[in-house]
mmCIF file with all atom_site columns, C-alpha atoms in Angstrom:
data_model
loop_
_atom_site.group_PDB
_atom_site.id
_atom_site.type_symbol
_atom_site.label_atom_id
_atom_site.label_alt_id
_atom_site.label_comp_id
_atom_site.label_asym_id
_atom_site.label_entity_id
_atom_site.label_seq_id
_atom_site.pdbx_PDB_ins_code
_atom_site.Cartn_x
_atom_site.Cartn_y
_atom_site.Cartn_z
_atom_site.occupancy
_atom_site.B_iso_or_equiv
_atom_site.pdbx_formal_charge
_atom_site.auth_seq_id
_atom_site.auth_comp_id
_atom_site.auth_asym_id
_atom_site.auth_atom_id
_atom_site.pdbx_PDB_model_num
ATOM 1   C CA . UNK A 1 1   ? 0.125  -0.098 0.077   1.00 48.00 ? 1   UNK A CA 1
ATOM 2   C CA . UNK A 1 2   ? 2.772  2.360  0.676   1.00 44.00 ? 2   UNK A CA 1
ATOM 3   C CA . UNK A 1 3   ? 4.572  1.298  -2.600  1.00 48.00 ? 3   UNK A CA 1
ATOM 4   C CA . UNK A 1 4   ? 1.182  2.529  -4.353  1.00 52.00 ? 4   UNK A CA 1
ATOM 5   C CA . UNK A 1 5   ? 1.026  5.778  -2.556  1.00 47.00 ? 5   UNK A CA 1
ATOM 6   C CA . UNK A 1 6   ? 4.644  6.388  -3.432  1.00 50.00 ? 6   UNK A CA 1
ATOM 7   C CA . UNK A 1 7   ? 4.238  5.556  -7.068  1.00 53.00 ? 7   UNK A CA 1
ATOM 8   C CA . UNK A 1 8   ? 1.091  7.830  -7.124  1.00 52.00 ? 8   UNK A CA 1
ATOM 9   C CA . UNK A 1 9   ? 3.302  10.788 -5.423  1.00 52.00 ? 9   UNK A CA 1
ATOM 10  C CA . UNK A 1 10  ? 6.115  10.297 -7.897  1.00 57.00 ? 10  UNK A CA 1
ATOM 11  C CA . UNK A 1 11  ? 3.484  10.448 -10.916 1.00 52.00 ? 11  UNK A CA 1
ATOM 12  C CA . UNK A 1 12  ? 2.041  13.668 -9.470  1.00 57.00 ? 12  UNK A CA 1
ATOM 13  C CA . UNK A 1 13  ? 5.445  15.270 -8.957  1.00 51.00 ? 13  UNK A CA 1
ATOM 14  C CA . UNK A 1 14  ? 6.410  14.454 -12.507 1.00 58.00 ? 14  UNK A CA 1
ATOM 15  C CA . UNK A 1 15  ? 3.324  15.833 -13.785 1.00 56.00 ? 15  UNK A CA 1
ATOM 16  C CA . UNK A 1 16  ? 3.693  18.989 -11.712 1.00 53.00 ? 16  UNK A CA 1
ATOM 17  C CA . UNK A 1 17  ? 7.165  19.547 -12.624 1.00 53.00 ? 17  UNK A CA 1
ATOM 18  C CA . UNK A 1 18  ? 6.687  18.902 -16.419 1.00 56.00 ? 18  UNK A CA 1
ATOM 19  C CA . UNK A 1 19  ? 3.776  21.450 -16.251 1.00 54.00 ? 19  UNK A CA 1
ATOM 20  C CA . UNK A 1 20  ? 6.000  23.936 -14.360 1.00 50.00 ? 20  UNK A CA 1
ATOM 21  C CA . UNK A 1 21  ? 8.999  23.399 -16.929 1.00 51.00 ? 21  UNK A CA 1
ATOM 22  C CA . UNK A 1 22  ? 6.415  23.967 -19.734 1.00 54.00 ? 22  UNK A CA 1
ATOM 23  C CA . UNK A 1 23  ? 5.313  27.345 -18.177 1.00 51.00 ? 23  UNK A CA 1
ATOM 24  C CA . UNK A 1 24  ? 8.994  28.569 -17.541 1.00 50.00 ? 24  UNK A CA 1
ATOM 25  C CA . UNK A 1 25  ? 9.940  27.730 -21.178 1.00 54.00 ? 25  UNK A CA 1
ATOM 26  C CA . UNK A 1 26  ? 6.837  29.637 -22.312 1.00 54.00 ? 26  UNK A CA 1
ATOM 27  C CA . UNK A 1 27  ? 7.929  32.516 -20.350 1.00 57.00 ? 27  UNK A CA 1
ATOM 28  C CA . UNK A 1 28  ? 11.549 32.407 -21.813 1.00 65.00 ? 28  UNK A CA 1
ATOM 29  C CA . UNK A 1 29  ? 10.422 32.518 -25.355 1.00 73.00 ? 29  UNK A CA 1
ATOM 30  C CA . UNK A 1 30  ? 10.906 36.063 -26.833 1.00 76.00 ? 30  UNK A CA 1
ATOM 31  C CA . UNK A 1 31  ? 7.699  38.122 -27.029 1.00 89.00 ? 31  UNK A CA 1
ATOM 32  C CA . UNK A 1 32  ? 6.725  39.431 -30.470 1.00 91.00 ? 32  UNK A CA 1
ATOM 33  C CA . UNK A 1 33  ? 5.998  43.181 -30.811 1.00 93.00 ? 33  UNK A CA 1
ATOM 34  C CA . UNK A 1 34  ? 4.949  45.633 -33.507 1.00 95.00 ? 34  UNK A CA 1
ATOM 35  C CA . UNK A 1 35  ? 4.041  49.309 -33.525 1.00 96.00 ? 35  UNK A CA 1
ATOM 36  C CA . UNK A 1 36  ? 3.597  52.332 -35.696 1.00 96.00 ? 36  UNK A CA 1
ATOM 37  C CA . UNK A 1 37  ? 3.941  56.172 -34.499 1.00 93.00 ? 37  UNK A CA 1
ATOM 38  C CA . UNK A 1 38  ? 4.251  59.360 -36.328 1.00 93.00 ? 38  UNK A CA 1
ATOM 39  C CA . UNK A 1 39  ? 5.869  62.478 -34.735 1.00 89.00 ? 39  UNK A CA 1
ATOM 40  C CA . UNK A 1 40  ? 4.536  64.657 -37.509 1.00 91.00 ? 40  UNK A CA 1
ATOM 41  C CA . UNK A 1 41  ? 1.544  64.072 -39.560 1.00 92.00 ? 41  UNK A CA 1
ATOM 42  C CA . UNK A 1 42  ? -0.036 67.151 -41.032 1.00 93.00 ? 42  UNK A CA 1
ATOM 43  C CA . UNK A 1 43  ? -1.578 68.869 -43.828 1.00 91.00 ? 43  UNK A CA 1
ATOM 44  C CA . UNK A 1 44  ? -0.343 72.247 -44.951 1.00 87.00 ? 44  UNK A CA 1
ATOM 45  C CA . UNK A 1 45  ? -2.738 74.681 -46.890 1.00 86.00 ? 45  UNK A CA 1
ATOM 46  C CA . UNK A 1 46  ? -1.395 77.956 -47.682 1.00 79.00 ? 46  UNK A CA 1
ATOM 47  C CA . UNK A 1 47  ? -2.062 81.330 -49.500 1.00 75.00 ? 47  UNK A CA 1
ATOM 48  C CA . UNK A 1 48  ? 0.168  80.672 -52.262 1.00 77.00 ? 48  UNK A CA 1
ATOM 49  C CA . UNK A 1 49  ? -1.769 77.502 -53.525 1.00 74.00 ? 49  UNK A CA 1
ATOM 50  C CA . UNK A 1 50  ? 0.158  75.235 -51.232 1.00 81.00 ? 50  UNK A CA 1
ATOM 51  C CA . UNK A 1 51  ? -1.418 71.957 -50.762 1.00 87.00 ? 51  UNK A CA 1
ATOM 52  C CA . UNK A 1 52  ? 0.756  69.760 -48.965 1.00 89.00 ? 52  UNK A CA 1
ATOM 53  C CA . UNK A 1 53  ? 0.750  66.463 -46.854 1.00 92.00 ? 53  UNK A CA 1
ATOM 54  C CA . UNK A 1 54  ? 3.749  65.998 -44.458 1.00 93.00 ? 54  UNK A CA 1
ATOM 55  C CA . UNK A 1 55  ? 4.831  63.179 -42.229 1.00 93.00 ? 55  UNK A CA 1
ATOM 56  C CA . UNK A 1 56  ? 7.715  61.629 -40.299 1.00 93.00 ? 56  UNK A CA 1
ATOM 57  C CA . UNK A 1 57  ? 7.194  58.584 -38.692 1.00 95.00 ? 57  UNK A CA 1
ATOM 58  C CA . UNK A 1 58  ? 8.085  54.952 -38.060 1.00 94.00 ? 58  UNK A CA 1
ATOM 59  C CA . UNK A 1 59  ? 7.009  51.398 -37.529 1.00 96.00 ? 59  UNK A CA 1
ATOM 60  C CA . UNK A 1 60  ? 8.667  48.287 -36.287 1.00 96.00 ? 60  UNK A CA 1
ATOM 61  C CA . UNK A 1 61  ? 8.130  44.617 -35.921 1.00 96.00 ? 61  UNK A CA 1
ATOM 62  C CA . UNK A 1 62  ? 10.364 42.002 -33.709 1.00 95.00 ? 62  UNK A CA 1
ATOM 63  C CA . UNK A 1 63  ? 11.437 41.226 -30.265 1.00 93.00 ? 63  UNK A CA 1
ATOM 64  C CA . UNK A 1 64  ? 13.477 43.018 -27.634 1.00 89.00 ? 64  UNK A CA 1
ATOM 65  C CA . UNK A 1 65  ? 16.579 41.279 -29.117 1.00 92.00 ? 65  UNK A CA 1
ATOM 66  C CA . UNK A 1 66  ? 16.147 42.339 -32.669 1.00 94.00 ? 66  UNK A CA 1
ATOM 67  C CA . UNK A 1 67  ? 13.849 44.709 -34.410 1.00 94.00 ? 67  UNK A CA 1
ATOM 68  C CA . UNK A 1 68  ? 13.216 45.317 -38.092 1.00 96.00 ? 68  UNK A CA 1
ATOM 69  C CA . UNK A 1 69  ? 12.218 49.189 -38.416 1.00 96.00 ? 69  UNK A CA 1
ATOM 70  C CA . UNK A 1 70  ? 10.921 51.350 -41.119 1.00 96.00 ? 70  UNK A CA 1
ATOM 71  C CA . UNK A 1 71  ? 11.517 55.095 -40.669 1.00 94.00 ? 71  UNK A CA 1
ATOM 72  C CA . UNK A 1 72  ? 10.115 57.525 -43.233 1.00 94.00 ? 72  UNK A CA 1
ATOM 73  C CA . UNK A 1 73  ? 9.575  61.204 -43.825 1.00 93.00 ? 73  UNK A CA 1
ATOM 74  C CA . UNK A 1 74  ? 8.371  63.122 -46.642 1.00 92.00 ? 74  UNK A CA 1
ATOM 75  C CA . UNK A 1 75  ? 6.153  65.677 -48.344 1.00 91.00 ? 75  UNK A CA 1
ATOM 76  C CA . UNK A 1 76  ? 3.658  65.155 -50.808 1.00 90.00 ? 76  UNK A CA 1
ATOM 77  C CA . UNK A 1 77  ? 2.270  67.949 -53.070 1.00 88.00 ? 77  UNK A CA 1
ATOM 78  C CA . UNK A 1 78  ? -1.554 67.339 -53.671 1.00 88.00 ? 78  UNK A CA 1
ATOM 79  C CA . UNK A 1 79  ? -1.671 70.003 -56.679 1.00 86.00 ? 79  UNK A CA 1
ATOM 80  C CA . UNK A 1 80  ? 1.219  68.584 -58.467 1.00 83.00 ? 80  UNK A CA 1
ATOM 81  C CA . UNK A 1 81  ? 0.502  65.062 -57.536 1.00 85.00 ? 81  UNK A CA 1
ATOM 82  C CA . UNK A 1 82  ? 4.235  64.171 -56.729 1.00 85.00 ? 82  UNK A CA 1
ATOM 83  C CA . UNK A 1 83  ? 6.447  63.784 -53.723 1.00 85.00 ? 83  UNK A CA 1
ATOM 84  C CA . UNK A 1 84  ? 8.645  66.908 -52.921 1.00 84.00 ? 84  UNK A CA 1
ATOM 85  C CA . UNK A 1 85  ? 10.810 64.809 -50.875 1.00 85.00 ? 85  UNK A CA 1
ATOM 86  C CA . UNK A 1 86  ? 10.676 61.169 -49.519 1.00 90.00 ? 86  UNK A CA 1
ATOM 87  C CA . UNK A 1 87  ? 13.181 59.426 -47.434 1.00 92.00 ? 87  UNK A CA 1
ATOM 88  C CA . UNK A 1 88  ? 12.623 55.823 -46.315 1.00 94.00 ? 88  UNK A CA 1
ATOM 89  C CA . UNK A 1 89  ? 14.925 53.710 -43.984 1.00 95.00 ? 89  UNK A CA 1
ATOM 90  C CA . UNK A 1 90  ? 14.782 50.060 -43.373 1.00 96.00 ? 90  UNK A CA 1
ATOM 91  C CA . UNK A 1 91  ? 17.074 48.827 -40.620 1.00 96.00 ? 91  UNK A CA 1
ATOM 92  C CA . UNK A 1 92  ? 17.657 46.108 -38.195 1.00 96.00 ? 92  UNK A CA 1
ATOM 93  C CA . UNK A 1 93  ? 18.038 47.250 -34.527 1.00 96.00 ? 93  UNK A CA 1
ATOM 94  C CA . UNK A 1 94  ? 19.747 45.148 -31.699 1.00 96.00 ? 94  UNK A CA 1
ATOM 95  C CA . UNK A 1 95  ? 20.697 46.248 -28.014 1.00 96.00 ? 95  UNK A CA 1
ATOM 96  C CA . UNK A 1 96  ? 24.215 46.772 -27.214 1.00 96.00 ? 96  UNK A CA 1
ATOM 97  C CA . UNK A 1 97  ? 23.714 47.907 -23.458 1.00 95.00 ? 97  UNK A CA 1
ATOM 98  C CA . UNK A 1 98  ? 20.590 48.658 -21.292 1.00 93.00 ? 98  UNK A CA 1
ATOM 99  C CA . UNK A 1 99  ? 19.927 52.134 -22.836 1.00 95.00 ? 99  UNK A CA 1
ATOM 100 C CA . UNK A 1 100 ? 21.427 51.806 -26.432 1.00 97.00 ? 100 UNK A CA 1
ATOM 101 C CA . UNK A 1 101 ? 20.652 50.123 -29.624 1.00 96.00 ? 101 UNK A CA 1
ATOM 102 C CA . UNK A 1 102 ? 23.057 49.714 -32.598 1.00 97.00 ? 102 UNK A CA 1
ATOM 103 C CA . UNK A 1 103 ? 21.235 49.763 -36.143 1.00 97.00 ? 103 UNK A CA 1
ATOM 104 C CA . UNK A 1 104 ? 22.202 49.138 -39.714 1.00 97.00 ? 104 UNK A CA 1
ATOM 105 C CA . UNK A 1 105 ? 20.282 49.038 -42.949 1.00 97.00 ? 105 UNK A CA 1
ATOM 106 C CA . UNK A 1 106 ? 19.528 51.010 -46.016 1.00 97.00 ? 106 UNK A CA 1
ATOM 107 C CA . UNK A 1 107 ? 18.108 54.370 -46.973 1.00 95.00 ? 107 UNK A CA 1
ATOM 108 C CA . UNK A 1 108 ? 16.428 55.508 -50.151 1.00 92.00 ? 108 UNK A CA 1
ATOM 109 C CA . UNK A 1 109 ? 15.867 59.104 -51.102 1.00 88.00 ? 109 UNK A CA 1
ATOM 110 C CA . UNK A 1 110 ? 13.730 60.238 -53.996 1.00 83.00 ? 110 UNK A CA 1
ATOM 111 C CA . UNK A 1 111 ? 14.097 63.872 -54.230 1.00 68.00 ? 111 UNK A CA 1
ATOM 112 C CA . UNK A 1 112 ? 13.791 66.056 -57.498 1.00 65.00 ? 112 UNK A CA 1
ATOM 113 C CA . UNK A 1 113 ? 16.360 64.339 -59.745 1.00 67.00 ? 113 UNK A CA 1
ATOM 114 C CA . UNK A 1 114 ? 18.110 60.975 -59.259 1.00 76.00 ? 114 UNK A CA 1
ATOM 115 C CA . UNK A 1 115 ? 17.337 58.591 -56.663 1.00 82.00 ? 115 UNK A CA 1
ATOM 116 C CA . UNK A 1 116 ? 19.823 58.049 -54.107 1.00 86.00 ? 116 UNK A CA 1
ATOM 117 C CA . UNK A 1 117 ? 20.639 54.824 -51.918 1.00 91.00 ? 117 UNK A CA 1
ATOM 118 C CA . UNK A 1 118 ? 22.706 54.864 -48.975 1.00 94.00 ? 118 UNK A CA 1
ATOM 119 C CA . UNK A 1 119 ? 23.896 52.305 -46.368 1.00 96.00 ? 119 UNK A CA 1
ATOM 120 C CA . UNK A 1 120 ? 23.105 53.276 -42.825 1.00 97.00 ? 120 UNK A CA 1
ATOM 121 C CA . UNK A 1 121 ? 24.903 52.464 -39.616 1.00 97.00 ? 121 UNK A CA 1
ATOM 122 C CA . UNK A 1 122 ? 23.963 54.154 -36.400 1.00 97.00 ? 122 UNK A CA 1
ATOM 123 C CA . UNK A 1 123 ? 22.883 53.975 -32.717 1.00 96.00 ? 123 UNK A CA 1
ATOM 124 C CA . UNK A 1 124 ? 19.967 55.102 -30.911 1.00 96.00 ? 124 UNK A CA 1
ATOM 125 C CA . UNK A 1 125 ? 19.173 55.403 -27.095 1.00 96.00 ? 125 UNK A CA 1
ATOM 126 C CA . UNK A 1 126 ? 18.565 57.270 -23.852 1.00 96.00 ? 126 UNK A CA 1
ATOM 127 C CA . UNK A 1 127 ? 21.545 59.316 -22.463 1.00 94.00 ? 127 UNK A CA 1
ATOM 128 C CA . UNK A 1 128 ? 22.046 60.383 -18.964 1.00 92.00 ? 128 UNK A CA 1
ATOM 129 C CA . UNK A 1 129 ? 19.554 62.953 -17.847 1.00 91.00 ? 129 UNK A CA 1
ATOM 130 C CA . UNK A 1 130 ? 16.943 61.361 -20.264 1.00 92.00 ? 130 UNK A CA 1
ATOM 131 C CA . UNK A 1 131 ? 18.117 62.900 -23.421 1.00 96.00 ? 131 UNK A CA 1
ATOM 132 C CA . UNK A 1 132 ? 17.046 60.673 -26.592 1.00 96.00 ? 132 UNK A CA 1
ATOM 133 C CA . UNK A 1 133 ? 20.077 60.378 -28.847 1.00 97.00 ? 133 UNK A CA 1
ATOM 134 C CA . UNK A 1 134 ? 19.801 59.224 -32.448 1.00 96.00 ? 134 UNK A CA 1
ATOM 135 C CA . UNK A 1 135 ? 22.849 59.181 -34.652 1.00 97.00 ? 135 UNK A CA 1
ATOM 136 C CA . UNK A 1 136 ? 23.330 57.832 -38.062 1.00 97.00 ? 136 UNK A CA 1
ATOM 137 C CA . UNK A 1 137 ? 26.220 57.654 -40.540 1.00 96.00 ? 137 UNK A CA 1
ATOM 138 C CA . UNK A 1 138 ? 25.111 57.461 -44.145 1.00 95.00 ? 138 UNK A CA 1
ATOM 139 C CA . UNK A 1 139 ? 27.658 56.182 -47.062 1.00 93.00 ? 139 UNK A CA 1
ATOM 140 C CA . UNK A 1 140 ? 25.924 56.677 -50.620 1.00 90.00 ? 140 UNK A CA 1
ATOM 141 C CA . UNK A 1 141 ? 26.525 54.251 -53.644 1.00 88.00 ? 141 UNK A CA 1
ATOM 142 C CA . UNK A 1 142 ? 29.021 56.645 -55.074 1.00 86.00 ? 142 UNK A CA 1
ATOM 143 C CA . UNK A 1 143 ? 30.813 56.972 -51.669 1.00 87.00 ? 143 UNK A CA 1
ATOM 144 C CA . UNK A 1 144 ? 29.465 60.248 -50.214 1.00 88.00 ? 144 UNK A CA 1
ATOM 145 C CA . UNK A 1 145 ? 29.334 60.350 -46.598 1.00 91.00 ? 145 UNK A CA 1
ATOM 146 C CA . UNK A 1 146 ? 27.020 62.128 -44.218 1.00 92.00 ? 146 UNK A CA 1
ATOM 147 C CA . UNK A 1 147 ? 26.237 62.147 -40.483 1.00 96.00 ? 147 UNK A CA 1
ATOM 148 C CA . UNK A 1 148 ? 22.839 62.850 -39.005 1.00 95.00 ? 148 UNK A CA 1
ATOM 149 C CA . UNK A 1 149 ? 22.368 63.719 -35.149 1.00 97.00 ? 149 UNK A CA 1
ATOM 150 C CA . UNK A 1 150 ? 18.924 63.961 -33.626 1.00 96.00 ? 150 UNK A CA 1
ATOM 151 C CA . UNK A 1 151 ? 18.611 64.843 -29.926 1.00 97.00 ? 151 UNK A CA 1
ATOM 152 C CA . UNK A 1 152 ? 15.171 65.275 -27.900 1.00 95.00 ? 152 UNK A CA 1
ATOM 153 C CA . UNK A 1 153 ? 14.137 65.783 -24.623 1.00 96.00 ? 153 UNK A CA 1
ATOM 154 C CA . UNK A 1 154 ? 10.819 65.595 -23.096 1.00 93.00 ? 154 UNK A CA 1
ATOM 155 C CA . UNK A 1 155 ? 9.484  68.245 -20.576 1.00 94.00 ? 155 UNK A CA 1
ATOM 156 C CA . UNK A 1 156 ? 6.583  67.286 -18.598 1.00 93.00 ? 156 UNK A CA 1
ATOM 157 C CA . UNK A 1 157 ? 4.469  70.311 -18.227 1.00 95.00 ? 157 UNK A CA 1
ATOM 158 C CA . UNK A 1 158 ? 1.467  68.489 -16.499 1.00 94.00 ? 158 UNK A CA 1
ATOM 159 C CA . UNK A 1 159 ? 0.725  64.752 -16.544 1.00 91.00 ? 159 UNK A CA 1
ATOM 160 C CA . UNK A 1 160 ? -0.858 64.935 -19.937 1.00 92.00 ? 160 UNK A CA 1
ATOM 161 C CA . UNK A 1 161 ? 0.775  67.846 -21.572 1.00 95.00 ? 161 UNK A CA 1
ATOM 162 C CA . UNK A 1 162 ? 4.437  67.159 -22.518 1.00 92.00 ? 162 UNK A CA 1
ATOM 163 C CA . UNK A 1 163 ? 6.765  69.515 -24.496 1.00 94.00 ? 163 UNK A CA 1
ATOM 164 C CA . UNK A 1 164 ? 9.443  67.871 -26.604 1.00 91.00 ? 164 UNK A CA 1
ATOM 165 C CA . UNK A 1 165 ? 12.177 70.248 -27.959 1.00 95.00 ? 165 UNK A CA 1
ATOM 166 C CA . UNK A 1 166 ? 14.448 68.627 -30.506 1.00 94.00 ? 166 UNK A CA 1
ATOM 167 C CA . UNK A 1 167 ? 17.614 69.431 -32.213 1.00 97.00 ? 167 UNK A CA 1
ATOM 168 C CA . UNK A 1 168 ? 18.617 67.894 -35.605 1.00 94.00 ? 168 UNK A CA 1
ATOM 169 C CA . UNK A 1 169 ? 22.098 68.304 -37.263 1.00 95.00 ? 169 UNK A CA 1
ATOM 170 C CA . UNK A 1 170 ? 22.966 66.955 -40.672 1.00 91.00 ? 170 UNK A CA 1
ATOM 171 C CA . UNK A 1 171 ? 26.597 67.108 -41.821 1.00 92.00 ? 171 UNK A CA 1
ATOM 172 C CA . UNK A 1 172 ? 27.566 66.147 -45.364 1.00 90.00 ? 172 UNK A CA 1
ATOM 173 C CA . UNK A 1 173 ? 31.338 65.264 -45.871 1.00 90.00 ? 173 UNK A CA 1
ATOM 174 C CA . UNK A 1 174 ? 31.317 65.690 -49.735 1.00 83.00 ? 174 UNK A CA 1
ATOM 175 C CA . UNK A 1 175 ? 29.102 67.550 -52.207 1.00 78.00 ? 175 UNK A CA 1
ATOM 176 C CA . UNK A 1 176 ? 26.513 66.318 -54.304 1.00 72.00 ? 176 UNK A CA 1
ATOM 177 C CA . UNK A 1 177 ? 25.280 69.292 -56.469 1.00 71.00 ? 177 UNK A CA 1
ATOM 178 C CA . UNK A 1 178 ? 22.216 67.564 -58.176 1.00 68.00 ? 178 UNK A CA 1
ATOM 179 C CA . UNK A 1 179 ? 20.415 67.263 -54.853 1.00 64.00 ? 179 UNK A CA 1
ATOM 180 C CA . UNK A 1 180 ? 21.887 70.402 -53.390 1.00 66.00 ? 180 UNK A CA 1
ATOM 181 C CA . UNK A 1 181 ? 24.066 68.694 -50.501 1.00 69.00 ? 181 UNK A CA 1
ATOM 182 C CA . UNK A 1 182 ? 27.517 69.832 -49.384 1.00 63.00 ? 182 UNK A CA 1
#
């Protein structure tokens, strides 16, 4: 009789531990996230027949360990039915520390004139004092290089009203007269 109870206790323990192990494995799986946000989404209508749509946004899909991100900005002239400027970036982003990620990918620009393709290498993260930093190095298909640095800070005016001043600097290390850079 004791042997029967011992066998039943062993079976219950095996079942309980196997169920617990399954729960631990489920928690260790990387969660899959996705999102879309726009910092700028506006319609511009002016006195000089200006009729523009402008946007600056990004979307992502992936896990905490690796994300595929789309970053895009542009202006669309509704009267002329064409893009005045359009920049799209597709990058893979991976964390390198608690507060910073490294990213690499491609950028496509379609300004007036010839389209431009760039390789992108950069980092983004949260610096001390809660400054959001985003820095990118661009190398074009012809070898032209440029750097972009974007710094933001969120000032909480109230719990619901947040002022976000930002500074963006673009530096070109070579000239491309066709698109007015350098």
